[in-house]
CSV table of C-alpha atoms and ligand atoms in Angstrom, one decimal:
chain,number,residue,atom,x,y,z
A,1,MET,CA,11.1,9.1,12.4
A,2,ARG,CA,8.7,6.9,10.4
A,3,THR,CA,5.2,8.2,10.9
A,4,PRO,CA,2.9,5.2,11.2
A,5,LEU,CA,0.5,4.9,8.2
A,6,ILE,CA,-2.8,3.0,8.4
A,7,ALA,CA,-4.1,2.5,4.9
A,8,GLY,CA,-7.6,1.1,4.0
A,9,ASN,CA,-8.1,-0.5,0.7
A,10,TRP,CA,-11.8,-0.6,-0.1
A,11,LYS,CA,-11.3,-2.7,-3.3
A,12,MET,CA,-14.6,-3.1,-5.3
A,13,HIS,CA,-16.9,-2.4,-2.4
A,14,LEU,CA,-19.5,0.1,-1.1
A,15,SER,CA,-22.2,2.2,-2.8
A,16,LEU,CA,-21.7,5.9,-3.1
A,17,ALA,CA,-23.8,6.7,0.0
A,18,GLU,CA,-21.9,4.0,2.0
A,19,ALA,CA,-18.6,5.3,0.8
A,20,ARG,CA,-19.4,8.9,1.8
A,21,ALA,CA,-20.6,7.9,5.2
A,22,LEU,CA,-17.6,5.7,5.9
A,23,ALA,CA,-15.1,8.3,4.7
A,24,ALA,CA,-16.8,10.9,7.0
A,25,ALA,CA,-16.4,8.6,10.0
A,26,VAL,CA,-12.8,7.8,9.1
A,27,ALA,CA,-12.0,11.5,8.6
A,28,GLY,CA,-13.1,12.2,12.1
A,29,VAL,CA,-10.8,9.5,13.5
A,30,ALA,CA,-7.9,10.8,11.4
A,31,ALA,CA,-8.4,14.3,12.7
A,32,ALA,CA,-8.3,12.9,16.3
A,33,CYS,CA,-5.1,11.0,15.7
A,34,PRO,CA,-2.4,13.6,14.7
A,35,ASP,CA,0.5,11.3,15.4
A,36,ARG,CA,-0.4,8.9,12.6
A,37,GLU,CA,-1.3,9.1,8.9
A,38,VAL,CA,-4.6,7.6,7.7
A,39,MET,CA,-5.3,6.7,4.1
A,40,ILE,CA,-8.2,5.2,2.2
A,41,ALA,CA,-8.3,3.9,-1.4
A,42,PRO,CA,-12.0,4.0,-2.4
A,43,PRO,CA,-13.1,2.8,-5.8
A,44,TYR,CA,-12.4,5.5,-8.4
A,45,THR,CA,-16.1,6.2,-8.9
A,46,ALA,CA,-16.4,7.2,-5.2
A,47,LEU,CA,-13.3,9.5,-5.0
A,48,ALA,CA,-15.2,12.7,-5.8
A,49,ALA,CA,-17.9,12.1,-3.2
A,50,VAL,CA,-15.4,11.0,-0.6
A,51,ARG,CA,-13.3,14.0,-1.2
A,52,GLU,CA,-16.1,16.3,-0.1
A,53,VAL,CA,-16.0,14.7,3.4
A,54,ALA,CA,-12.3,13.8,3.7
A,55,GLY,CA,-11.1,17.0,5.4
A,56,GLU,CA,-7.5,17.9,5.7
A,57,ARG,CA,-6.0,14.8,7.4
A,58,LEU,CA,-7.5,11.8,5.6
A,59,ILE,CA,-5.3,10.9,2.7
A,60,LEU,CA,-7.0,9.7,-0.5
A,61,ALA,CA,-5.4,7.2,-2.8
A,62,GLY,CA,-6.1,5.4,-6.0
A,63,GLN,CA,-6.2,1.6,-6.1
A,64,ASN,CA,-4.0,1.5,-9.3
A,65,VAL,CA,-2.7,4.0,-11.9
A,66,CYS,CA,-1.6,4.1,-15.5
A,67,TRP,CA,1.9,5.1,-16.5
A,68,GLU,CA,0.6,7.5,-19.1
A,69,GLU,CA,-1.0,10.8,-18.5
A,70,LYS,CA,-3.6,10.4,-21.2
A,71,GLY,CA,-4.4,8.5,-24.3
A,72,ALA,CA,-6.0,5.3,-25.7
A,73,PHE,CA,-5.8,3.1,-22.5
A,74,THR,CA,-9.4,1.8,-22.1
A,75,GLY,CA,-10.2,1.0,-18.5
A,76,GLU,CA,-7.1,2.7,-17.0
A,77,ILE,CA,-6.8,5.8,-14.9
A,78,SER,CA,-4.3,8.6,-15.3
A,79,PRO,CA,-2.1,9.9,-12.4
A,80,LEU,CA,-3.3,13.4,-13.4
A,81,MET,CA,-7.0,12.3,-12.9
A,82,LEU,CA,-6.1,10.9,-9.5
A,83,ARG,CA,-4.4,14.2,-8.6
A,84,GLU,CA,-7.4,16.2,-9.8
A,85,LEU,CA,-9.6,14.1,-7.4
A,86,GLY,CA,-7.4,15.0,-4.5
A,87,CYS,CA,-5.3,11.8,-4.3
A,88,ARG,CA,-1.9,12.0,-2.7
A,89,MET,CA,-1.1,8.3,-2.8
A,90,VAL,CA,-1.7,5.2,-5.0
A,91,ILE,CA,-1.5,1.5,-4.5
A,92,VAL,CA,0.6,-0.3,-7.2
A,93,GLY,CA,1.2,-4.0,-7.6
A,94,HIS,CA,-1.5,-5.3,-5.2
A,95,SER,CA,-1.6,-9.0,-5.2
A,96,GLU,CA,-5.0,-9.0,-6.8
A,97,ARG,CA,-3.5,-7.0,-9.7
A,98,ARG,CA,-0.6,-9.4,-9.9
A,99,HIS,CA,-2.5,-12.7,-9.6
A,100,ILE,CA,-6.0,-12.0,-11.1
A,101,PHE,CA,-5.0,-9.5,-13.7
A,102,HIS,CA,-1.5,-10.8,-14.4
A,103,GLU,CA,0.4,-7.6,-13.9
A,104,ASP,CA,4.1,-8.3,-13.8
A,105,ASN,CA,7.0,-6.5,-12.1
A,106,ARG,CA,7.8,-4.6,-15.3
A,107,MET,CA,4.3,-3.2,-15.6
A,108,ILE,CA,4.2,-2.4,-11.9
A,109,ASN,CA,7.5,-0.6,-12.2
A,110,ARG,CA,6.0,1.5,-15.1
A,111,ARG,CA,3.0,2.3,-13.0
A,112,LEU,CA,5.1,3.2,-10.0
A,113,ARG,CA,7.4,5.5,-12.0
A,114,GLY,CA,4.3,7.1,-13.6
A,115,ALA,CA,2.9,7.8,-10.2
A,116,LEU,CA,6.1,9.4,-8.9
A,117,ARG,CA,6.4,11.6,-12.0
A,118,GLN,CA,3.1,13.1,-11.2
A,119,GLY,CA,3.8,13.6,-7.5
A,120,LEU,CA,1.8,10.7,-6.2
A,121,ILE,CA,3.3,8.6,-3.4
A,122,PRO,CA,3.2,4.9,-4.6
A,123,ILE,CA,2.5,2.1,-2.1
A,124,LEU,CA,4.4,-0.8,-3.8
A,125,CYS,CA,2.8,-4.1,-2.7
A,126,ILE,CA,4.9,-7.2,-2.6
A,127,GLY,CA,4.4,-10.7,-1.1
A,128,GLU,CA,4.9,-14.4,-1.7
A,129,THR,CA,2.2,-17.0,-2.4
A,130,LEU,CA,1.8,-20.0,-0.2
A,131,ALA,CA,3.5,-22.3,-2.7
A,132,GLU,CA,6.5,-19.9,-2.8
A,133,ARG,CA,6.7,-19.8,1.0
A,134,ASP,CA,6.4,-23.6,1.3
A,135,SER,CA,9.2,-24.0,-1.2
A,136,ALA,CA,11.4,-21.6,0.8
A,137,LYS,CA,11.3,-19.0,-2.1
A,138,THR,CA,9.9,-16.1,0.0
A,139,MET,CA,13.1,-14.0,0.1
A,140,GLU,CA,13.9,-14.7,-3.5
A,141,VAL,CA,10.4,-13.5,-4.5
A,142,LEU,CA,10.6,-10.4,-2.4
A,143,ASP,CA,14.0,-9.6,-3.7
A,144,GLN,CA,12.8,-9.7,-7.3
A,145,GLN,CA,9.6,-7.7,-6.6
A,146,VAL,CA,11.6,-5.0,-4.8
A,147,ARG,CA,14.4,-4.8,-7.3
A,148,GLU,CA,12.3,-4.9,-10.4
A,149,GLY,CA,9.5,-2.8,-8.9
A,150,LEU,CA,12.0,-0.1,-8.1
A,151,ASP,CA,14.1,-0.3,-11.3
A,152,GLN,CA,15.2,3.2,-12.3
A,153,VAL,CA,13.6,4.8,-9.3
A,154,SER,CA,15.8,7.3,-7.6
A,155,LEU,CA,14.7,8.8,-4.3
A,156,SER,CA,15.9,11.8,-2.3
A,157,ASP,CA,13.0,11.8,0.2
A,158,PRO,CA,11.9,8.5,1.9
A,159,ALA,CA,8.4,9.9,2.4
A,160,ARG,CA,7.8,9.6,-1.4
A,161,LEU,CA,7.7,5.8,-1.4
A,162,VAL,CA,5.9,3.3,0.8
A,163,ILE,CA,6.3,-0.5,0.6
A,164,ALA,CA,3.5,-2.9,1.7
A,165,TYR,CA,4.5,-6.5,2.5
A,166,GLU,CA,1.4,-8.6,2.0
A,167,PRO,CA,1.9,-12.4,2.0
A,168,VAL,CA,-0.7,-13.5,-0.6
A,169,TRP,CA,-1.9,-16.4,1.6
A,170,ALA,CA,-2.8,-13.9,4.3
A,171,ILE,CA,-5.0,-11.6,2.2
A,172,GLY,CA,-8.7,-11.9,2.9
A,173,THR,CA,-8.2,-15.3,4.4
A,174,GLY,CA,-8.2,-14.5,8.1
A,175,LYS,CA,-4.7,-15.9,8.4
A,176,THR,CA,-2.0,-13.4,9.4
A,177,ALA,CA,1.7,-14.0,9.2
A,178,GLY,CA,3.1,-14.5,12.7
A,179,THR,CA,4.6,-11.3,14.0
A,180,ASP,CA,8.1,-12.9,13.9
A,181,GLN,CA,7.5,-14.0,10.3
A,182,ALA,CA,6.3,-10.5,9.4
A,183,GLN,CA,9.1,-8.7,11.2
A,184,GLU,CA,11.6,-11.0,9.5
A,185,ALA,CA,10.3,-10.2,6.1
A,186,HIS,CA,10.3,-6.5,6.9
A,187,VAL,CA,13.9,-6.5,8.0
A,188,PHE,CA,14.8,-8.4,4.8
A,189,VAL,CA,13.0,-5.7,2.7
A,190,ARG,CA,14.7,-2.9,4.6
A,191,ARG,CA,18.1,-4.5,3.8
A,192,LEU,CA,17.1,-4.7,0.1
A,193,LEU,CA,16.2,-1.0,0.3
A,194,ALA,CA,19.6,-0.3,1.9
A,195,ALA,CA,21.3,-1.9,-1.1
A,196,LEU,CA,19.4,0.4,-3.5
A,197,TYR,CA,19.4,3.7,-1.6
A,198,GLU,CA,21.4,5.7,0.8
A,199,LYS,CA,21.3,4.6,4.4
A,200,ASN,CA,19.1,7.4,5.7
A,201,ILE,CA,16.7,7.1,2.8
A,202,ALA,CA,16.4,3.3,3.3
A,203,ALA,CA,15.9,3.8,7.0
A,204,GLY,CA,13.1,6.3,6.4
A,205,ILE,CA,10.9,4.4,3.9
A,206,ARG,CA,7.8,3.0,5.6
A,207,ILE,CA,7.1,-0.7,5.2
A,208,LEU,CA,3.5,-1.6,5.9
A,209,TYR,CA,2.2,-5.1,6.7
A,210,GLY,CA,-1.0,-6.3,5.0
A,211,GLY,CA,-3.1,-9.5,5.1
A,212,SER,CA,-6.0,-9.9,7.5
A,213,VAL,CA,-5.0,-7.0,9.8
A,214,ASN,CA,-7.8,-6.5,12.2
A,215,PRO,CA,-8.6,-5.0,15.6
A,216,ALA,CA,-7.5,-8.2,17.4
A,217,ASN,CA,-4.0,-8.4,15.8
A,218,VAL,CA,-3.0,-4.8,15.0
A,219,ASP,CA,-1.4,-4.0,18.3
A,220,GLU,CA,1.0,-6.9,18.2
A,221,LEU,CA,1.9,-6.3,14.6
A,222,MET,CA,2.5,-2.6,15.1
A,223,ALA,CA,4.8,-3.4,18.1
A,224,GLN,CA,7.4,-4.8,15.7
A,225,ALA,CA,10.3,-2.5,15.1
A,226,ASP,CA,10.1,-2.6,11.3
A,227,ILE,CA,6.4,-2.6,10.8
A,228,ASP,CA,5.5,1.0,10.1
A,229,GLY,CA,1.8,0.6,9.4
A,230,ALA,CA,-0.9,-1.5,7.9
A,231,LEU,CA,-2.6,-2.0,4.6
A,232,VAL,CA,-6.1,-3.1,5.6
A,233,GLY,CA,-8.8,-4.6,3.3
A,234,GLY,CA,-11.8,-6.2,5.0
A,235,ALA,CA,-11.4,-4.4,8.4
A,236,SER,CA,-11.3,-1.1,6.6
A,237,LEU,CA,-14.9,-1.5,5.4
A,238,SER,CA,-16.5,-0.8,8.7
A,239,ALA,CA,-16.0,2.4,10.7
A,240,GLU,CA,-15.8,0.6,14.0
A,241,SER,CA,-13.2,-1.9,13.0
A,242,PHE,CA,-11.1,0.5,11.0
A,243,GLU,CA,-11.2,3.0,13.9
A,244,ARG,CA,-9.8,0.4,16.2
A,245,VAL,CA,-7.0,-0.4,13.8
A,246,ILE,CA,-6.2,3.3,13.4
A,247,ARG,CA,-6.1,3.6,17.1
A,248,PHE,CA,-3.6,0.7,17.6
A,249,ALA,CA,-1.7,0.9,20.9
B,301,PGA,P1,-7.4,-8.0,3.9
B,301,PGA,O1,-6.8,-7.3,2.6
B,301,PGA,O2,-7.0,-7.0,5.1
B,301,PGA,O3,-8.8,-8.1,3.7
B,301,PGA,O4,-6.6,-9.3,4.1
B,301,PGA,C1,-5.5,-6.7,2.6
B,301,PGA,C2,-5.2,-6.2,1.2
B,301,PGA,O5,-5.6,-6.7,0.2
B,301,PGA,O6,-4.5,-5.1,1.1
């Protein structure tokens, strides 16, 4: 009942020409894999170009979003602007936003609610640092990120929200959480969701795993019962490796 979602986060990479070519290739793969959803989050400046080649099945997403529709918010992007460029989803609370740009749970919650208000599906990223894991604080951190991130968020359709569990120590490092470790965190997050929402809603929300997902580890990760997809950075930047991730067994 949870359609797998493979999401590529391009971060601050690729020229316009490279973005267009990669999106065209990914759109072809998405069209050939009707049983799974495929999303990419290009840099904002590439969205218009990518949209021209994205076709019907490739979902476009923003990498972040402001809670306001318009106004004096230098450097921010409005949910309406993302919608206008064809985005259906948006990443919020990515660990790079949290740790490099100091976005806290309260701000991330405002972004998430702003996205929902305008009909964008937010992907709420959560995850512990290595220091937090080493001091046995993982579950505490996830609990706080989920509760505060979803503060005042009501949900009548589980497809309107996606969670991405991304242990910070696994992002861009080549280290992946063990499949048991990942599955354990996903089960914990799903229990948190069950405390916040009705049973059938909590059971229907997709929880992606992220952090060095690649062609070599995607099959094993996707075989876990509560891993419903992947948020992929590095391996989403080449058509070949992202295709293999999308075509997980
Ligand atoms: P990575 O990035 O796949 O390069 O580790 C994942 C992410 O930042 O979402």
